[in-house]
Short mmCIF file of C-alpha atoms and ligand atoms in Angstrom, two decimals:
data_model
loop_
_atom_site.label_atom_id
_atom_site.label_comp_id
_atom_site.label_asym_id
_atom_site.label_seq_id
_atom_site.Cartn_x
_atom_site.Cartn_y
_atom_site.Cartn_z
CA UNK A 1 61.95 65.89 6.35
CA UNK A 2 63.88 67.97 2.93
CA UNK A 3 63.56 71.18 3.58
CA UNK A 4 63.53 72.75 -0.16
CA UNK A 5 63.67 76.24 1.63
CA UNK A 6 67.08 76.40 3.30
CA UNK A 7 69.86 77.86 1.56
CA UNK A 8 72.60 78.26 4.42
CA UNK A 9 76.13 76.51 3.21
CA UNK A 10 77.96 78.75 5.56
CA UNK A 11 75.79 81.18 7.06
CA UNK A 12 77.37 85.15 6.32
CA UNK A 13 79.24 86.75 8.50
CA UNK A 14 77.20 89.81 8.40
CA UNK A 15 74.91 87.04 10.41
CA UNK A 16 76.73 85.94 13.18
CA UNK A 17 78.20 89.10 13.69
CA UNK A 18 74.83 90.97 14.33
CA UNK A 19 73.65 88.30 16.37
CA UNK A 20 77.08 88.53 18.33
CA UNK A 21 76.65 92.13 18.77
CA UNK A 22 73.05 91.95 19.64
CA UNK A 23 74.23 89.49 22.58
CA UNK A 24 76.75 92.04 23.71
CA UNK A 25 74.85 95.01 23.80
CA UNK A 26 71.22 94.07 24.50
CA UNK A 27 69.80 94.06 27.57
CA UNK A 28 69.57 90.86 30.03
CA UNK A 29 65.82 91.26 29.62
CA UNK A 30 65.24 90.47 25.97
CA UNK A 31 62.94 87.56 25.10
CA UNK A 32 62.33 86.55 21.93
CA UNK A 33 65.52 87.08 20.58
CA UNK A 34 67.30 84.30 22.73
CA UNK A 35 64.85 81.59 21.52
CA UNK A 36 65.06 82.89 18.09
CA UNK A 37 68.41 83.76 17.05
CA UNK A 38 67.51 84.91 13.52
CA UNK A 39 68.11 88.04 11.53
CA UNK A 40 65.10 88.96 9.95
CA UNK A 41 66.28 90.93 6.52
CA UNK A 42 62.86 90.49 4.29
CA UNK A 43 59.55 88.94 5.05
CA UNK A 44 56.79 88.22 2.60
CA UNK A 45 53.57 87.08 4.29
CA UNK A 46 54.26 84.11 6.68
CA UNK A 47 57.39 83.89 5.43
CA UNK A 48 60.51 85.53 7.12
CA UNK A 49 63.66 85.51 5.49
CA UNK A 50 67.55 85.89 7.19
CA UNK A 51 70.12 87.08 6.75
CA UNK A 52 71.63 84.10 6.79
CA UNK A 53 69.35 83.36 3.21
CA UNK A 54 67.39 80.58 5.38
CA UNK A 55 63.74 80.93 4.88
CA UNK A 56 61.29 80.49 8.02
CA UNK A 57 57.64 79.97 8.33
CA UNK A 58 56.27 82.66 10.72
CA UNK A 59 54.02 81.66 13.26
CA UNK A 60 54.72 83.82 15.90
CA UNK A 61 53.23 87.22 13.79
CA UNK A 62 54.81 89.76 16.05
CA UNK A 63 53.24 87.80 18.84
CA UNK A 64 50.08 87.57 16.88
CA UNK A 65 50.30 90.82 15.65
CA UNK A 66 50.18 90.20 11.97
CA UNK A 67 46.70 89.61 11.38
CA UNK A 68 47.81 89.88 7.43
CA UNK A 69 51.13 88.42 7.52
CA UNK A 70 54.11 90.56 6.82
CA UNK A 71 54.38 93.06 4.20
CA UNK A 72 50.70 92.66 2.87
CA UNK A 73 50.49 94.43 -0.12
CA UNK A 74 47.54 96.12 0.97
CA UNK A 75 49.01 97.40 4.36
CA UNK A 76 51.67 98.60 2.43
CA UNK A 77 50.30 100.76 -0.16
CA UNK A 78 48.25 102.01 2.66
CA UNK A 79 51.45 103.16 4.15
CA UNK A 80 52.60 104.55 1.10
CA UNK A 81 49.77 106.47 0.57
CA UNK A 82 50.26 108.46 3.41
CA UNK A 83 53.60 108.81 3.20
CA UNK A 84 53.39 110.06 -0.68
CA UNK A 85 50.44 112.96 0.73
CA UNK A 86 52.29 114.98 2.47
CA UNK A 87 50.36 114.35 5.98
CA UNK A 88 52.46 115.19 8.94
CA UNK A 89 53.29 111.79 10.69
CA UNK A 90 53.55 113.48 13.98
CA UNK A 91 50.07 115.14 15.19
CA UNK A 92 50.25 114.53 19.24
CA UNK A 93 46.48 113.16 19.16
CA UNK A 94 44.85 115.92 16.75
CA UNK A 95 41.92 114.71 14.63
CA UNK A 96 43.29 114.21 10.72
CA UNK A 97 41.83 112.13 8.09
CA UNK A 98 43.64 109.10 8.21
CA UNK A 99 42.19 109.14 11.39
CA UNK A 100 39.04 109.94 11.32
CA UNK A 101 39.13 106.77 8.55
CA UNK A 102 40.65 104.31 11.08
CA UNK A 103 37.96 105.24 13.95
CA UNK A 104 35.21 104.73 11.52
CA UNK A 105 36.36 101.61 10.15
CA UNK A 106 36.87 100.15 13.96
CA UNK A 107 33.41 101.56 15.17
CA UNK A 108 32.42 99.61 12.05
CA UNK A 109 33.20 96.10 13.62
CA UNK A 110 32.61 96.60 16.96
CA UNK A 111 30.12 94.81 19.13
CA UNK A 112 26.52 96.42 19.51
CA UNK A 113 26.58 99.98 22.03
CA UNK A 114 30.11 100.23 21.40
CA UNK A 115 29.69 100.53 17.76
CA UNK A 116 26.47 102.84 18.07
CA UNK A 117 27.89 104.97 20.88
CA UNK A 118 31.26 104.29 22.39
CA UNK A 119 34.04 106.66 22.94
CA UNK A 120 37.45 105.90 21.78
CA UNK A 121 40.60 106.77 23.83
CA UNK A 122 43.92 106.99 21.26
CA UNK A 123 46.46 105.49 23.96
CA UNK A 124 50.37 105.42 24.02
CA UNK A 125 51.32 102.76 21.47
CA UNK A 126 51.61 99.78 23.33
CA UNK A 127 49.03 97.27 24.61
CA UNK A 128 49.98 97.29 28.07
CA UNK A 129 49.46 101.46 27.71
CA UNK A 130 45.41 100.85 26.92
CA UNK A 131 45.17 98.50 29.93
CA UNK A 132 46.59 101.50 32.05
CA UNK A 133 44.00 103.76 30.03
CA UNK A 134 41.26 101.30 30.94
CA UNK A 135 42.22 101.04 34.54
CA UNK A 136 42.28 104.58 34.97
CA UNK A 137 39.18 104.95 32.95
CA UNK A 138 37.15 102.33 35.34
CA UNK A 139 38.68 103.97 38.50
CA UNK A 140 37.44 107.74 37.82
CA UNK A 141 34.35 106.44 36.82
CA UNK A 142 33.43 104.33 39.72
CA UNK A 143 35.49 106.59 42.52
CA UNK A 144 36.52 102.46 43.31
CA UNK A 145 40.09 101.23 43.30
CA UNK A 146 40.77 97.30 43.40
CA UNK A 147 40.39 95.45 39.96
CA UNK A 148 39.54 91.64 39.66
CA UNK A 149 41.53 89.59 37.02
CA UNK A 150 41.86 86.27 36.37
CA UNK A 151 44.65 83.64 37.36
CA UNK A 152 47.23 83.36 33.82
CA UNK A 153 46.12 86.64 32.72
CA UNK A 154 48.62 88.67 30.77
CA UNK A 155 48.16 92.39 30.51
CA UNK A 156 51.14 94.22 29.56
CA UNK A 157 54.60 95.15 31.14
CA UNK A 158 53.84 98.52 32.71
CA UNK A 159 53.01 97.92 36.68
CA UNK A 160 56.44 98.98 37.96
CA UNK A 161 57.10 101.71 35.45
CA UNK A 162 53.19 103.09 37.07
CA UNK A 163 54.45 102.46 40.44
CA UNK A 164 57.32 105.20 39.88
CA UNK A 165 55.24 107.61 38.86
CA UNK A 166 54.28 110.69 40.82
CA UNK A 167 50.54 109.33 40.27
CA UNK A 168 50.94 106.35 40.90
CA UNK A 169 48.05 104.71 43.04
CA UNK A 170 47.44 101.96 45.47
CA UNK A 171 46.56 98.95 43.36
CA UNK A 172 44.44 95.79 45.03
CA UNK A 173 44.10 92.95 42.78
CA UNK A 174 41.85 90.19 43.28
CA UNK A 175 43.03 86.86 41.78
CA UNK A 176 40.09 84.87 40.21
CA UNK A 177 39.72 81.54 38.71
CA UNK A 178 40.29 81.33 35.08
CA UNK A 179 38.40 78.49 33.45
CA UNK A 180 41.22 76.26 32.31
CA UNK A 181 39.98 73.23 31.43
CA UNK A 182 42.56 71.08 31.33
CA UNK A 183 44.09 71.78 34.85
CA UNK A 184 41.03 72.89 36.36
CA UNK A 185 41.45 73.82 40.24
CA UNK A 186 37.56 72.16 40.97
CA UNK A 187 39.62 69.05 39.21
CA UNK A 188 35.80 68.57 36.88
CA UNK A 189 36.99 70.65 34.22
CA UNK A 190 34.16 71.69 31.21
CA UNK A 191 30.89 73.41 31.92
CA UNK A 192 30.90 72.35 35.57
CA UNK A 193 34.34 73.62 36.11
CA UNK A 194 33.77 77.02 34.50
CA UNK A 195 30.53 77.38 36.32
CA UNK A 196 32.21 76.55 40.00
CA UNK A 197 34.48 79.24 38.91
CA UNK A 198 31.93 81.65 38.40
CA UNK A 199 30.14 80.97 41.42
CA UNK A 200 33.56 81.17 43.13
CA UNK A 201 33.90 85.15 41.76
CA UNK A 202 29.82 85.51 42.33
CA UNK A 203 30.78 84.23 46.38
CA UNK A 204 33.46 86.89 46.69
CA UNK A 205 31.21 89.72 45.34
CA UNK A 206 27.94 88.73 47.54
CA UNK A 207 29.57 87.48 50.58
CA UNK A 208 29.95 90.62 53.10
CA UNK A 209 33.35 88.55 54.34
CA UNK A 210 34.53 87.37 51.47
CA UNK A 211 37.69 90.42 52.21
CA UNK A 212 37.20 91.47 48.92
CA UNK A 213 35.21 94.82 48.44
CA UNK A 214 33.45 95.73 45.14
CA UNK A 215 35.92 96.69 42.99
CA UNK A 216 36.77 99.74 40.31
CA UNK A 217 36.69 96.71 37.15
CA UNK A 218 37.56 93.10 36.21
CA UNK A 219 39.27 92.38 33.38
CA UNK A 220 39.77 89.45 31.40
CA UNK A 221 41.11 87.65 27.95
CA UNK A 222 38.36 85.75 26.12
CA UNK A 223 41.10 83.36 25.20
CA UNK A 224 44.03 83.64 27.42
CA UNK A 225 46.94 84.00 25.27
CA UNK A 226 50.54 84.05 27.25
CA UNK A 227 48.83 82.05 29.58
CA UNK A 228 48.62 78.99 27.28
CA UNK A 229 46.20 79.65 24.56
CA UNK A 230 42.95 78.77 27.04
CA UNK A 231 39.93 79.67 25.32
CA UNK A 232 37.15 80.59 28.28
CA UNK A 233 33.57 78.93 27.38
CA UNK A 234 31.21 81.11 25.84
CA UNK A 235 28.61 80.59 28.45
CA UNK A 236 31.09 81.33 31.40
CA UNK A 237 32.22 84.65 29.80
CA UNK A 238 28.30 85.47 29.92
CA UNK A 239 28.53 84.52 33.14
CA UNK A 240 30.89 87.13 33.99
CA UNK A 241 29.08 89.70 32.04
CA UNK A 242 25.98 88.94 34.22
CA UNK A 243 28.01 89.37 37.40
CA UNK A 244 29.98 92.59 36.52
CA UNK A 245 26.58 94.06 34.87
CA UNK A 246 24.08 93.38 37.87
CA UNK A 247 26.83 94.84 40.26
CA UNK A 248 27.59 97.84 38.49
CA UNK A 249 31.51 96.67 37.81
CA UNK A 250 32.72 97.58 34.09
CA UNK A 251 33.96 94.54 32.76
CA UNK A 252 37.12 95.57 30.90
CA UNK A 253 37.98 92.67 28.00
CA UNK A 254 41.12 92.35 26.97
CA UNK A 255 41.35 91.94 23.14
CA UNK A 256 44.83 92.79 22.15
CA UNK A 257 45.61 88.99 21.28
CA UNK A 258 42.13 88.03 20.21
CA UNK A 259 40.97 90.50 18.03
CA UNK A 260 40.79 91.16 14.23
CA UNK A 261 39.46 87.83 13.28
CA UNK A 262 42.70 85.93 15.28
CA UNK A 263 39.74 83.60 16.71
CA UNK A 264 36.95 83.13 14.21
CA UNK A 265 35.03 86.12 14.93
CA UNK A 266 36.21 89.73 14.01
CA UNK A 267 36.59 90.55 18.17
CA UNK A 268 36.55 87.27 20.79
CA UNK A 269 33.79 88.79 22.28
CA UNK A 270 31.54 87.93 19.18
CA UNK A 271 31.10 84.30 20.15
CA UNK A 272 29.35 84.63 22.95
CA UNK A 273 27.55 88.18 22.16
CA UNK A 274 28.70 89.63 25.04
CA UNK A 275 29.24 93.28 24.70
CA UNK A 276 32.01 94.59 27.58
CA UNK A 277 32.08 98.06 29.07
CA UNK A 278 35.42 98.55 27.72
CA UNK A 279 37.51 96.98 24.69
CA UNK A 280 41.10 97.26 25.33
CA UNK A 281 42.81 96.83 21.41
CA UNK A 282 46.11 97.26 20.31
CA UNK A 283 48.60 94.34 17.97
CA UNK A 284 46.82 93.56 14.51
CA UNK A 285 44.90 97.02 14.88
CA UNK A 286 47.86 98.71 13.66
CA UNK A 287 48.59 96.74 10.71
CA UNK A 288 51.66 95.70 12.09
CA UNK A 289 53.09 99.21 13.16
CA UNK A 290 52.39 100.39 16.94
CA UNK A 291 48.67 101.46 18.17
CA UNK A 292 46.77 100.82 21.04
CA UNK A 293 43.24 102.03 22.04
CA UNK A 294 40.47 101.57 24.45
CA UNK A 295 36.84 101.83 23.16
CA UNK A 296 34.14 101.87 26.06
CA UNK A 297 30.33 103.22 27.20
CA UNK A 298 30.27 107.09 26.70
CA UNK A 299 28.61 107.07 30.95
CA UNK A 300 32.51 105.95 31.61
CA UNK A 301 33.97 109.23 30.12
CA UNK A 302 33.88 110.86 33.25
CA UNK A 303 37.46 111.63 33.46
CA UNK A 304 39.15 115.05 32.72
CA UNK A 305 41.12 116.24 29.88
CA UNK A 306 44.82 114.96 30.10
CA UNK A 307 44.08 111.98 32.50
CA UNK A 308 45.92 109.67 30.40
CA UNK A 309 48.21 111.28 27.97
CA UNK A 310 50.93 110.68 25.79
CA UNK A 311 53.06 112.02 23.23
CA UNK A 312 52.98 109.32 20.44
CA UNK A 313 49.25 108.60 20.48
CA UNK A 314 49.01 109.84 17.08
CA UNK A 315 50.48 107.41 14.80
CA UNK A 316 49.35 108.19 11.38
CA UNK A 317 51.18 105.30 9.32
CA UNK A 318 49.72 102.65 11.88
CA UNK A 319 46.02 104.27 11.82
CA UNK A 320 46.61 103.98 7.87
CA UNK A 321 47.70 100.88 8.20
CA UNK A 322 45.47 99.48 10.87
CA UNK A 323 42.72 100.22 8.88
CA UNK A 324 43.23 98.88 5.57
CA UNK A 325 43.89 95.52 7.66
CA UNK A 326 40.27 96.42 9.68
CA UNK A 327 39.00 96.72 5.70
CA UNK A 328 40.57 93.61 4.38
CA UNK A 329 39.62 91.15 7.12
CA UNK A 330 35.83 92.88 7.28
CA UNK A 331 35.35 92.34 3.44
CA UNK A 332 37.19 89.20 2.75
CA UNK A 333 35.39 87.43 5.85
CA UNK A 334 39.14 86.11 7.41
CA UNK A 335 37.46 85.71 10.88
CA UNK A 336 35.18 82.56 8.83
CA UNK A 337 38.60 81.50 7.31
CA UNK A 338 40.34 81.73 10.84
CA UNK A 339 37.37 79.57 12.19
CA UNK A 340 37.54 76.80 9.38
CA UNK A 341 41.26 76.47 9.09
CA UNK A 342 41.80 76.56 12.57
CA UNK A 343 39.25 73.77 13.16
CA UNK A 344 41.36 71.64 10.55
CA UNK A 345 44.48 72.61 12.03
CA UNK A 346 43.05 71.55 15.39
CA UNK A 347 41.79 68.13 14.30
CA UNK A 348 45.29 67.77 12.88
CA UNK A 349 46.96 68.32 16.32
CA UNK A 350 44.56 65.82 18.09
CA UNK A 351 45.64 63.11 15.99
CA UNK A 352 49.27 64.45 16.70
CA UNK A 353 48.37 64.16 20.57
CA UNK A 354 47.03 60.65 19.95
CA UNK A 355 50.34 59.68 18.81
CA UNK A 356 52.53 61.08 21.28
CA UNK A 357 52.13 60.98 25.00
CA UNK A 358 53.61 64.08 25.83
CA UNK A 359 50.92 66.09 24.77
CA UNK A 360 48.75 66.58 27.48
CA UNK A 361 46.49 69.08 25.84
CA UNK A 362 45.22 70.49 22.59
CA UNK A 363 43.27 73.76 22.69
CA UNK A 364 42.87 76.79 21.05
CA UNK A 365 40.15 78.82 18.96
CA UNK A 366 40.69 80.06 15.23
CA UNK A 367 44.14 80.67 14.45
CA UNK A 368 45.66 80.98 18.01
CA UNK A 369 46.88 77.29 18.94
CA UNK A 370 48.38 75.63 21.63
CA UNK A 371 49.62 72.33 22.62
CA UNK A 372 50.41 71.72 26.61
CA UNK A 373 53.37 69.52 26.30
CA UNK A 374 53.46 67.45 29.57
CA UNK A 375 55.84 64.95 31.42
CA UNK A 376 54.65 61.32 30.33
CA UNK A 377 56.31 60.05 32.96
CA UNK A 378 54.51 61.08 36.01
CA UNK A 379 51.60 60.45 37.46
CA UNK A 380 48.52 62.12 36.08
CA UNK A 381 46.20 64.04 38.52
CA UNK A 382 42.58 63.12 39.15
CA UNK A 383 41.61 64.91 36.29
CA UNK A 384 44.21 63.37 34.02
CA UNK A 385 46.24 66.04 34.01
CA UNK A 386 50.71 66.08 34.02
CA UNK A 387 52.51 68.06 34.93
CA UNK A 388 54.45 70.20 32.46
CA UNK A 389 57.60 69.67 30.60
CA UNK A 390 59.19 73.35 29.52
CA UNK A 391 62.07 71.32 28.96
CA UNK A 392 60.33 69.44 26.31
CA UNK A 393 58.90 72.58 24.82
CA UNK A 394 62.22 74.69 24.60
CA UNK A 395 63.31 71.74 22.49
CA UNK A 396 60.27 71.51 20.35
CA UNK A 397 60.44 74.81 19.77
CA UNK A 398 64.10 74.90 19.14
CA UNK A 399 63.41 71.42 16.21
CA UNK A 400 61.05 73.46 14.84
CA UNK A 401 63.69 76.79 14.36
CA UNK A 402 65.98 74.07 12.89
CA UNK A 403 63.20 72.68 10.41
CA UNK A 404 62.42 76.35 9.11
CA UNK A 405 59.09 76.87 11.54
CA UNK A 406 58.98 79.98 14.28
CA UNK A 407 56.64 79.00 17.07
CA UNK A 408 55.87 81.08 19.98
CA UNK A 409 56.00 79.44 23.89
CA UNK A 410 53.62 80.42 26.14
CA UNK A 411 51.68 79.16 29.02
CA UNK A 412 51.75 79.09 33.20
CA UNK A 413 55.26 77.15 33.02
CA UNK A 414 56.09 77.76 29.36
CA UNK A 415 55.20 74.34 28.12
CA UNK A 416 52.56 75.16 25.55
CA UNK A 417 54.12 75.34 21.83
CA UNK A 418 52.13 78.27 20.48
CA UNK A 419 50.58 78.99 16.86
CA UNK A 420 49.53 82.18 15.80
CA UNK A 421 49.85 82.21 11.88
CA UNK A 422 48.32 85.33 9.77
CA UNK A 423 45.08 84.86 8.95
CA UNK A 424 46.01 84.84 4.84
CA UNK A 425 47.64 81.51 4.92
CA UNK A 426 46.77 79.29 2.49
CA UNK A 427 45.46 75.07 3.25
CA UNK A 428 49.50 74.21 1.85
CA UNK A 429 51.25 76.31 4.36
CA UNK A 430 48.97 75.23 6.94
CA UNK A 431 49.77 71.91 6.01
CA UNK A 432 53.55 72.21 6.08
CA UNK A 433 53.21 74.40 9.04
CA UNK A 434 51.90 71.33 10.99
CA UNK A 435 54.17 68.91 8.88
CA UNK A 436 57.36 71.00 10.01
CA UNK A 437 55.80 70.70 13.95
CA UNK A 438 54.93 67.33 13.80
CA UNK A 439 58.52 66.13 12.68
CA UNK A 440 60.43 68.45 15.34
CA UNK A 441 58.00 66.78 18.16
CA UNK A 442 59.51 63.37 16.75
CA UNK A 443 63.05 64.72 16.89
CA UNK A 444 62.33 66.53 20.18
CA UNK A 445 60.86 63.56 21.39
CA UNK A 446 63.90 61.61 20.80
CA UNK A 447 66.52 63.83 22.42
CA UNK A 448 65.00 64.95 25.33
CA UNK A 449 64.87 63.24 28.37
CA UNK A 450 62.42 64.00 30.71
CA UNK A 451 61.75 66.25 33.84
CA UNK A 452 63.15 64.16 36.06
CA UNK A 453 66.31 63.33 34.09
CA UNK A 454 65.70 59.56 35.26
CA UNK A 455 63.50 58.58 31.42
CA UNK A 456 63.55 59.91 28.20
CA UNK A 457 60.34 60.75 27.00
CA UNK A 458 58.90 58.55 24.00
CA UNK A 459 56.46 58.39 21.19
CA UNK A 460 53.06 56.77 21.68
CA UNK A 461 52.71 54.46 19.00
CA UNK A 462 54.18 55.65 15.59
CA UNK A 463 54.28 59.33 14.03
CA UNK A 464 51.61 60.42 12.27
N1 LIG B 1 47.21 92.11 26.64
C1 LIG B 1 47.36 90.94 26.02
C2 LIG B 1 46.22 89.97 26.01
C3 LIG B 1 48.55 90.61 25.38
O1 LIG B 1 48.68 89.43 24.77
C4 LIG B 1 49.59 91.56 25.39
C5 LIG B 1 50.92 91.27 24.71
N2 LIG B 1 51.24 89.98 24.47
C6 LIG B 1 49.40 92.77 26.05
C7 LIG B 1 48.19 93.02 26.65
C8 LIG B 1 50.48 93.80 26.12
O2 LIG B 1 50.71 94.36 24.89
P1 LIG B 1 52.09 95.09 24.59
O3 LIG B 1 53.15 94.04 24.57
O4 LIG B 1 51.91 95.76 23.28
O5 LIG B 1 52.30 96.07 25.70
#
């Protein structure tokens, strides 16, 4: 494959020399940065720029953050704007117009009582900081204390740093099936295997010794993310609504990844119709700057003023900017362009699997994509399933950095190759998005021998 969009001869020194740095005095604990060993320097919609002058396509969005892309020239002069008023950026969480703006255009798009007559809680900036809001929120409410969530969830970072704290309370979590279709624990997989798994959570509710008492909320991800880009049937998230709602549990959904259009529908939630008793929202609400809030029933506001401060809950530039993104997805219908393109996009990647053995799995719903990239070599379980090859993914991803394409890894053993492109891109960068993946599988392929170090892993009939 040319790539027309690399410029590096030699890359600067300024280059290496910030990456060197950065590998010096950054902690053991970054992430993205080792896969990615770029210097960002300008970034124009999906495309990211270093400083090196190569030119990437972006499908990572600030781990599907950029609903818009980078830069959007909306987002920006919505930035600008504030900044050119005057308004104090710092307000603790006092009301203001920018965001009293925001909060109406969110209430705009939410999901039926939450829209008429939910109550919004402005949390610390960070996802992870509204799932703390919304556990805290569920627990005052019900006086309960254990929370149900769902094997391959992903919720934040914050469990440790809540442990610490003088408040910190005695957390039980009950571990439920998550319907994941292609390495379904029932080993049916589909309807049947979603629907064992909700009879499995419906068992531990009824069943006096089940060991598992009714607890303060469940949460979930309409389409687990992290976990591996697993979409959860429509019918089995109504499932779980049915449970939580005839047992008096506030179902807390998780829609930091999913929301703003990311799936095909503005929130995840939409397919199905479902309406939770909380919304927990943070990533393309803010435009691309920091935000995170909960949104839930106004009979859950039963806890007292201060429960769950903060002192930057008041971001002005993100409220601007989250909702001039809100706007532009609303009135230029990106959730219906998420669904269509993503169905292409899809179709594409099951004639890539067709061609290659390796990939065990295809998934995904709108723009957020996954492949499960498996070992070809071993045996397949009853249901047809491999296991996984992270190996084979690190270099996928790795071809890919090479060919001028950022994908994200995700998944139980990080073997899913993840794509979460803004929701602005056009039918040709789609196109050489999956061009630029297709030919780094081939190379990837090629070079990388498998699990067991015994075969490499090869190509099922020719590239597509
Ligand atoms: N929930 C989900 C579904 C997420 O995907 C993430 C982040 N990937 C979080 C919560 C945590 O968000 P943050 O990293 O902003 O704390």
């Amino acid at each position: 494959m040319v790539l027309t969009e690399t410029v590096p001869a030699a890359a600067p020194p300024a280059h290496e020399g910030i990456l060197r740095r950065q590998s010096l005095r950054e902690s053991a604990a970054r992430t993205y940065a080792r896969s990615l060993p770029i210097v960002p320097v300008r970034a124009r919609g999906l495309t990211i720029e270093g400083a090196d002058g190569r030119r990437y396509l972006d499908c990572l969005s600030g781990a599907g953050t950029l609903a818009l892309g980078h830069n959007h020239p909306v987002v920006l002069e919505a930035i600008r704007t504030v900044l050119d008023s005057g308004a104090p950026l710092h307000v603790l969480d006092l009301a203001t117009p920018v965001k009293d703006a925001f909060t109406t255009e969110l209430f705009a798009t939410l999901p039926g009582e939450l829209a008429e007559k939910g109550r919004i809680q402005f949390c610390g900036p960070a996802g992870t900081d509204a799932v703390e809001a919304a556990f805290k929120l569920v627990r005052t409410a019900t006086g309960r204390d254990g929370l149900m969530a769902f094997s391959g969830a992903y919720h934040g970072m914050t469990a440790q740093a809540l442990a610490a704290s003088g408040g910190a309370q005695h957390t039980s979590v009950v571990r439920l099936p998550y319907p994941y279709d292609y390495r379904c624990p029932f080993q049916t997989g589909g309807e049947r295997g979603a629907e064992l798994a909700a009879r499995w959570t419906q068992s531990l509710l009824d069943d006096p010794k089940s060991g598992v008492s009714r607890p303060a909320g469940m949460i979930l991800e309409p389409v687990q993310g992290e976990g591996g880009v697993i979409p959860a049937p429509d019918g089995w998230l109504r499932r779980m609504r049915e449970i939580t709602a005839a047992r008096r549990i506030p179902l807390i959904v998780d829609e930091v990844q999913t929301g703003v259009g990311r799936t095909g529908a503005f929130w995840a939630v939409d397919h199905s119709g479902i309406v939770p008793d909380v919304i927990v929202l943070s990533k393309a609400i803010g435009g691309s700057l920091p935000l995170a809030v909960i949104v839930y029933r106004e009979e859950l506001d039963a806890w007292q003023p201060g429960a769950h401060a903060g002192t930057f809950r008041g971001n002005q530039l993100a409220m601007a900017a989250g909702a001039a993104t809100l706007a532009y997805v609303r009135t230029n219908g990106l959730d219906r362009r998420a669904a269509e393109l993503g169905a292409r996009m899809l179709d594409r990647l099951t004639s890539l699997a067709a061609a290659h053995d390796c990939i065990g799995d295809v998934r995904g719903r709108g723009l957020m994509l996954g492949i499960e990239l498996v070992d070809r070599t071993a045996d397949a379980d009853a249901t047809g399933a491999r296991p996984a090859d992270p190996q084979l993914a690190a270099a996928v991803q790795h071809a890919c950095l090479d060919r001028g394409l950022i994908v994200e890894l995700g998944g139980r053993q990080s073997a899913v190759v993840r794509l979460l492109p803004p929701l602005t891109i056009t039918d040709e960068q789609a196109d050489a998005i999956l061009d630029r993946l297709a030919d780094a599988l081939t190379a990837a392929v090629r070079t990388t021998p498998g699990p067991t170090g015994s075969s490499p892993t090869t190509m099922r009939g020719t590239s597509p």
